[in-house]
CSV table of C-alpha atoms and ligand atoms in Angstrom, one decimal:
chain,number,residue,atom,x,y,z
A,1,UNK,CA,-8.4,7.2,28.8
A,2,UNK,CA,-11.8,6.3,27.4
A,3,UNK,CA,-13.6,6.8,24.2
A,4,UNK,CA,-15.4,9.9,25.4
A,5,UNK,CA,-12.0,11.5,25.9
A,6,UNK,CA,-10.9,10.5,22.4
A,7,UNK,CA,-14.0,12.1,21.0
A,8,UNK,CA,-13.5,15.3,23.1
A,9,UNK,CA,-10.0,15.6,21.8
A,10,UNK,CA,-11.2,15.0,18.3
A,11,UNK,CA,-13.5,17.9,18.6
A,12,UNK,CA,-16.8,15.9,19.0
A,13,UNK,CA,-17.3,15.6,15.3
A,14,UNK,CA,-20.2,13.5,14.0
A,15,UNK,CA,-17.8,11.3,12.2
A,16,UNK,CA,-16.3,10.1,15.5
A,17,UNK,CA,-19.7,9.4,16.9
A,18,UNK,CA,-20.0,6.5,14.5
A,19,UNK,CA,-17.4,4.8,16.7
A,20,UNK,CA,-19.9,4.9,19.6
A,21,UNK,CA,-22.8,3.6,17.5
A,22,UNK,CA,-21.0,0.8,15.8
A,23,UNK,CA,-18.2,-0.4,18.0
A,24,UNK,CA,-18.1,-3.1,20.6
A,25,UNK,CA,-14.4,-2.3,21.2
A,26,UNK,CA,-13.3,0.9,22.8
A,27,UNK,CA,-10.1,2.7,21.9
A,28,UNK,CA,-8.3,4.4,24.7
A,29,UNK,CA,-5.3,6.7,24.2
A,30,UNK,CA,-1.8,5.3,24.4
A,31,UNK,CA,0.1,8.1,22.7
A,32,UNK,CA,-1.5,11.5,22.2
A,33,UNK,CA,-1.3,13.4,18.9
A,34,UNK,CA,1.2,15.8,20.6
A,35,UNK,CA,3.5,12.9,21.5
A,36,UNK,CA,3.2,11.5,18.0
A,37,UNK,CA,4.1,14.9,16.5
A,38,UNK,CA,7.2,15.1,18.7
A,39,UNK,CA,8.2,11.6,17.7
A,40,UNK,CA,7.8,12.3,14.0
A,41,UNK,CA,9.8,15.5,14.4
A,42,UNK,CA,12.6,13.6,16.1
A,43,UNK,CA,12.6,10.9,13.4
A,44,UNK,CA,12.6,13.5,10.6
A,45,UNK,CA,15.6,15.2,12.1
A,46,UNK,CA,17.5,11.9,12.3
A,47,UNK,CA,16.5,10.9,8.7
A,48,UNK,CA,17.5,14.4,7.4
A,49,UNK,CA,20.9,14.1,9.0
A,50,UNK,CA,21.5,10.7,7.4
A,51,UNK,CA,20.0,11.2,4.0
A,52,UNK,CA,20.5,14.8,3.0
A,53,UNK,CA,22.0,15.0,-0.5
A,54,UNK,CA,21.3,11.3,-1.2
A,55,UNK,CA,17.9,11.6,-2.9
A,56,UNK,CA,16.6,8.6,-0.9
A,57,UNK,CA,13.6,6.5,-1.9
A,58,UNK,CA,11.1,6.3,0.9
A,59,UNK,CA,8.8,3.3,0.5
A,60,UNK,CA,5.7,3.3,2.7
A,61,UNK,CA,4.0,0.0,3.4
A,62,UNK,CA,0.2,0.4,2.7
A,63,UNK,CA,-2.1,0.9,4.2
A,64,UNK,CA,-1.1,1.6,7.8
A,65,UNK,CA,1.8,3.9,7.1
A,66,UNK,CA,0.0,6.5,5.0
A,67,UNK,CA,-0.5,9.1,7.8
A,68,UNK,CA,2.9,8.7,9.3
A,69,UNK,CA,4.5,8.9,5.8
A,70,UNK,CA,2.5,12.1,5.0
A,71,UNK,CA,3.6,13.8,8.3
A,72,UNK,CA,7.2,12.6,8.0
A,73,UNK,CA,7.7,13.7,4.4
A,74,UNK,CA,6.3,17.2,5.2
A,75,UNK,CA,9.2,17.7,7.6
A,76,UNK,CA,11.9,16.5,5.1
A,77,UNK,CA,12.7,19.6,3.1
A,78,UNK,CA,15.2,18.1,0.8
A,79,UNK,CA,15.1,16.0,-2.5
A,80,UNK,CA,13.6,12.5,-2.0
A,81,UNK,CA,11.2,10.2,-3.7
A,82,UNK,CA,8.1,8.6,-2.3
A,83,UNK,CA,6.7,5.2,-3.2
A,84,UNK,CA,4.2,2.9,-1.7
A,85,UNK,CA,4.0,-0.9,-1.6
A,86,UNK,CA,1.0,-3.0,-0.8
A,87,UNK,CA,1.6,-6.3,0.9
A,88,UNK,CA,-1.1,-8.9,1.5
A,89,UNK,CA,-0.8,-11.5,4.2
A,90,UNK,CA,-2.5,-14.8,3.8
A,91,UNK,CA,-3.2,-14.8,7.6
A,92,UNK,CA,-6.5,-14.0,9.0
A,93,UNK,CA,-7.4,-11.6,11.8
A,94,UNK,CA,-4.7,-10.4,14.1
A,95,UNK,CA,-2.2,-13.1,13.6
A,96,UNK,CA,0.5,-12.7,10.9
A,97,UNK,CA,0.9,-16.0,9.0
A,98,UNK,CA,4.3,-15.0,7.6
A,99,UNK,CA,3.1,-15.9,4.2
A,100,UNK,CA,3.2,-12.6,2.4
A,101,UNK,CA,2.9,-11.5,-1.1
A,102,UNK,CA,3.5,-8.2,-2.9
A,103,UNK,CA,0.1,-6.9,-4.0
A,104,UNK,CA,1.3,-3.9,-6.0
A,105,UNK,CA,4.6,-3.9,-7.8
A,106,UNK,CA,7.0,-1.0,-7.3
A,107,UNK,CA,7.4,1.4,-10.2
A,108,UNK,CA,10.6,2.9,-8.9
A,109,UNK,CA,14.0,1.5,-9.6
A,110,UNK,CA,15.5,0.1,-6.4
A,111,UNK,CA,19.0,-0.8,-7.7
A,112,UNK,CA,21.6,1.6,-6.5
A,113,UNK,CA,19.1,3.7,-4.5
A,114,UNK,CA,19.3,4.6,-0.8
A,115,UNK,CA,16.0,3.0,0.3
A,116,UNK,CA,14.2,3.7,3.5
A,117,UNK,CA,11.1,1.6,4.3
A,118,UNK,CA,8.4,3.3,6.3
A,119,UNK,CA,6.2,1.0,8.4
A,120,UNK,CA,3.4,1.6,10.9
A,121,UNK,CA,4.3,-1.3,13.2
A,122,UNK,CA,6.7,-4.3,13.5
A,123,UNK,CA,4.9,-7.0,15.4
A,124,UNK,CA,6.0,-10.6,14.8
A,125,UNK,CA,8.4,-9.1,12.2
A,126,UNK,CA,7.3,-11.6,9.5
A,127,UNK,CA,5.9,-9.1,7.2
A,128,UNK,CA,8.8,-6.6,7.3
A,129,UNK,CA,11.5,-9.3,7.0
A,130,UNK,CA,9.7,-10.6,3.9
A,131,UNK,CA,9.7,-7.1,2.4
A,132,UNK,CA,13.3,-6.3,3.4
A,133,UNK,CA,14.5,-9.6,1.8
A,134,UNK,CA,12.4,-8.8,-1.3
A,135,UNK,CA,14.0,-5.3,-1.6
A,136,UNK,CA,17.5,-6.5,-0.8
A,137,UNK,CA,17.4,-8.8,-3.9
A,138,UNK,CA,16.9,-5.7,-6.0
A,139,UNK,CA,20.3,-4.5,-4.9
A,140,UNK,CA,19.7,-1.1,-3.3
A,141,UNK,CA,22.8,1.0,-2.4
A,142,UNK,CA,21.5,0.9,1.2
A,143,UNK,CA,18.3,-0.4,2.9
A,144,UNK,CA,17.0,0.8,6.2
A,145,UNK,CA,13.8,0.6,8.2
A,146,UNK,CA,11.9,3.3,9.9
A,147,UNK,CA,8.8,2.2,11.9
A,148,UNK,CA,6.5,4.3,13.9
A,149,UNK,CA,5.9,1.6,16.5
A,150,UNK,CA,7.5,-1.6,17.6
A,151,UNK,CA,6.0,-4.5,19.6
A,152,UNK,CA,9.1,-6.5,20.5
A,153,UNK,CA,7.3,-8.8,22.9
A,154,UNK,CA,5.7,-10.6,19.9
A,155,UNK,CA,8.8,-10.9,17.7
A,156,UNK,CA,9.2,-14.2,15.9
A,157,UNK,CA,12.1,-13.2,13.6
A,158,UNK,CA,14.9,-10.7,14.4
A,159,UNK,CA,14.4,-7.3,12.7
A,160,UNK,CA,16.9,-4.4,12.8
A,161,UNK,CA,15.0,-1.1,13.3
A,162,UNK,CA,17.1,1.9,12.3
A,163,UNK,CA,14.5,4.6,13.2
A,164,UNK,CA,11.9,4.0,15.8
A,165,UNK,CA,9.0,6.2,17.1
A,166,UNK,CA,7.6,4.2,20.0
A,167,UNK,CA,7.9,0.8,21.7
A,168,UNK,CA,4.4,-0.5,22.4
A,169,UNK,CA,3.2,-3.1,24.9
A,170,UNK,CA,1.6,-6.4,23.8
A,171,UNK,CA,-1.8,-4.8,23.0
A,172,UNK,CA,-3.6,-4.2,19.7
A,173,UNK,CA,-3.2,-0.6,18.7
A,174,UNK,CA,-5.2,1.6,16.3
A,175,UNK,CA,-5.3,5.1,15.1
A,176,UNK,CA,-3.0,7.4,13.2
A,177,UNK,CA,-3.3,5.1,10.2
A,178,UNK,CA,-3.4,1.8,12.1
A,179,UNK,CA,-6.6,-0.2,11.8
A,180,UNK,CA,-8.6,-3.0,13.3
A,181,UNK,CA,-10.5,-4.6,10.5
A,182,UNK,CA,-10.2,-1.3,8.5
A,183,UNK,CA,-11.6,0.7,11.4
A,184,UNK,CA,-10.2,3.5,13.5
A,185,UNK,CA,-7.5,4.6,11.1
A,186,UNK,CA,-8.7,8.2,11.3
A,187,UNK,CA,-8.1,8.6,15.1
A,188,UNK,CA,-5.5,11.3,15.7
A,189,UNK,CA,-4.1,9.6,18.7
A,190,UNK,CA,-2.6,6.1,18.9
A,191,UNK,CA,-5.0,4.0,21.0
A,192,UNK,CA,-5.2,0.6,22.5
A,193,UNK,CA,-8.4,-1.4,21.8
A,194,UNK,CA,-10.2,-2.4,25.0
A,195,UNK,CA,-12.9,-5.1,25.1
A,196,UNK,CA,-16.5,-4.2,25.8
B,201,IMP,P1,3.9,-8.6,11.6
B,201,IMP,O1,3.3,-9.5,12.7
B,201,IMP,O2,5.1,-7.9,12.2
B,201,IMP,O3,4.1,-9.3,10.4
B,201,IMP,O4,2.8,-7.5,11.4
B,201,IMP,C1,2.2,-7.3,10.2
B,201,IMP,C2,1.1,-6.3,10.1
B,201,IMP,O5,0.1,-6.6,11.1
B,201,IMP,C3,1.5,-4.9,10.5
B,201,IMP,O6,2.1,-4.2,9.4
B,201,IMP,C4,0.1,-4.3,10.8
B,201,IMP,O7,-0.5,-4.0,9.6
B,201,IMP,C5,-0.6,-5.5,11.5
B,201,IMP,N1,-0.5,-5.3,12.9
B,201,IMP,C6,0.3,-5.9,13.8
B,201,IMP,N2,0.0,-5.5,15.1
B,201,IMP,C7,-0.9,-4.6,14.9
B,201,IMP,C8,-1.6,-3.7,15.9
B,201,IMP,O8,-1.4,-3.7,17.1
B,201,IMP,N3,-2.5,-2.8,15.4
B,201,IMP,C9,-2.8,-2.7,14.1
B,201,IMP,N4,-2.2,-3.5,13.1
B,201,IMP,C10,-1.2,-4.4,13.6
B,202,MG,MG1,1.6,-2.5,8.2
């Protein structure tokens, strides 16, 4: 599906027209907003079943998970806490270097908590394994991972995913919080980026 379709579905707002004016890369839809909504509902039901009564601490990995986190939490109608963590990779462009540092320290106590990490995508797995190791050292009661998307074809280190939205092909995806160089986060559908 081409950009014109993306724009039609977005209601043809002037905001989206900036994509046409400025972009040399075209997003085309991989998962529609309806498919995303269904996936988020399914994940919320699974999480509710496992965490009801446990007052879990949900930690969203910035920035990509912000939209997913917001939609997910809206469907979780029981006591929980929300935190965000900012990670910076030393790598450039699309490739993950594996050298990660925590850019914004966590305020919440991790020790003894049931912690659920909320990610946008697990690609090589280097970023998330760093974060899971970092959190594990803080002795949570339990530590699990929920990711909206998984790109297993690019994995460099094994990662256990407890809650998964979509498996994606080896393509660069944008939209629904995911960016390419800070662009396209606002797209309501998950799109793949096409050249030219
Ligand atoms: P890693 O390779 O698993 O360490 O991925 C680290 C980060 O790279 C993810 O959290 C995303 O922010 C970003 N990333 C990897 N693949 C994609 C993609 O297809 N679209 C947008 N961001 C991506
Ligand atoms: Mg991320």
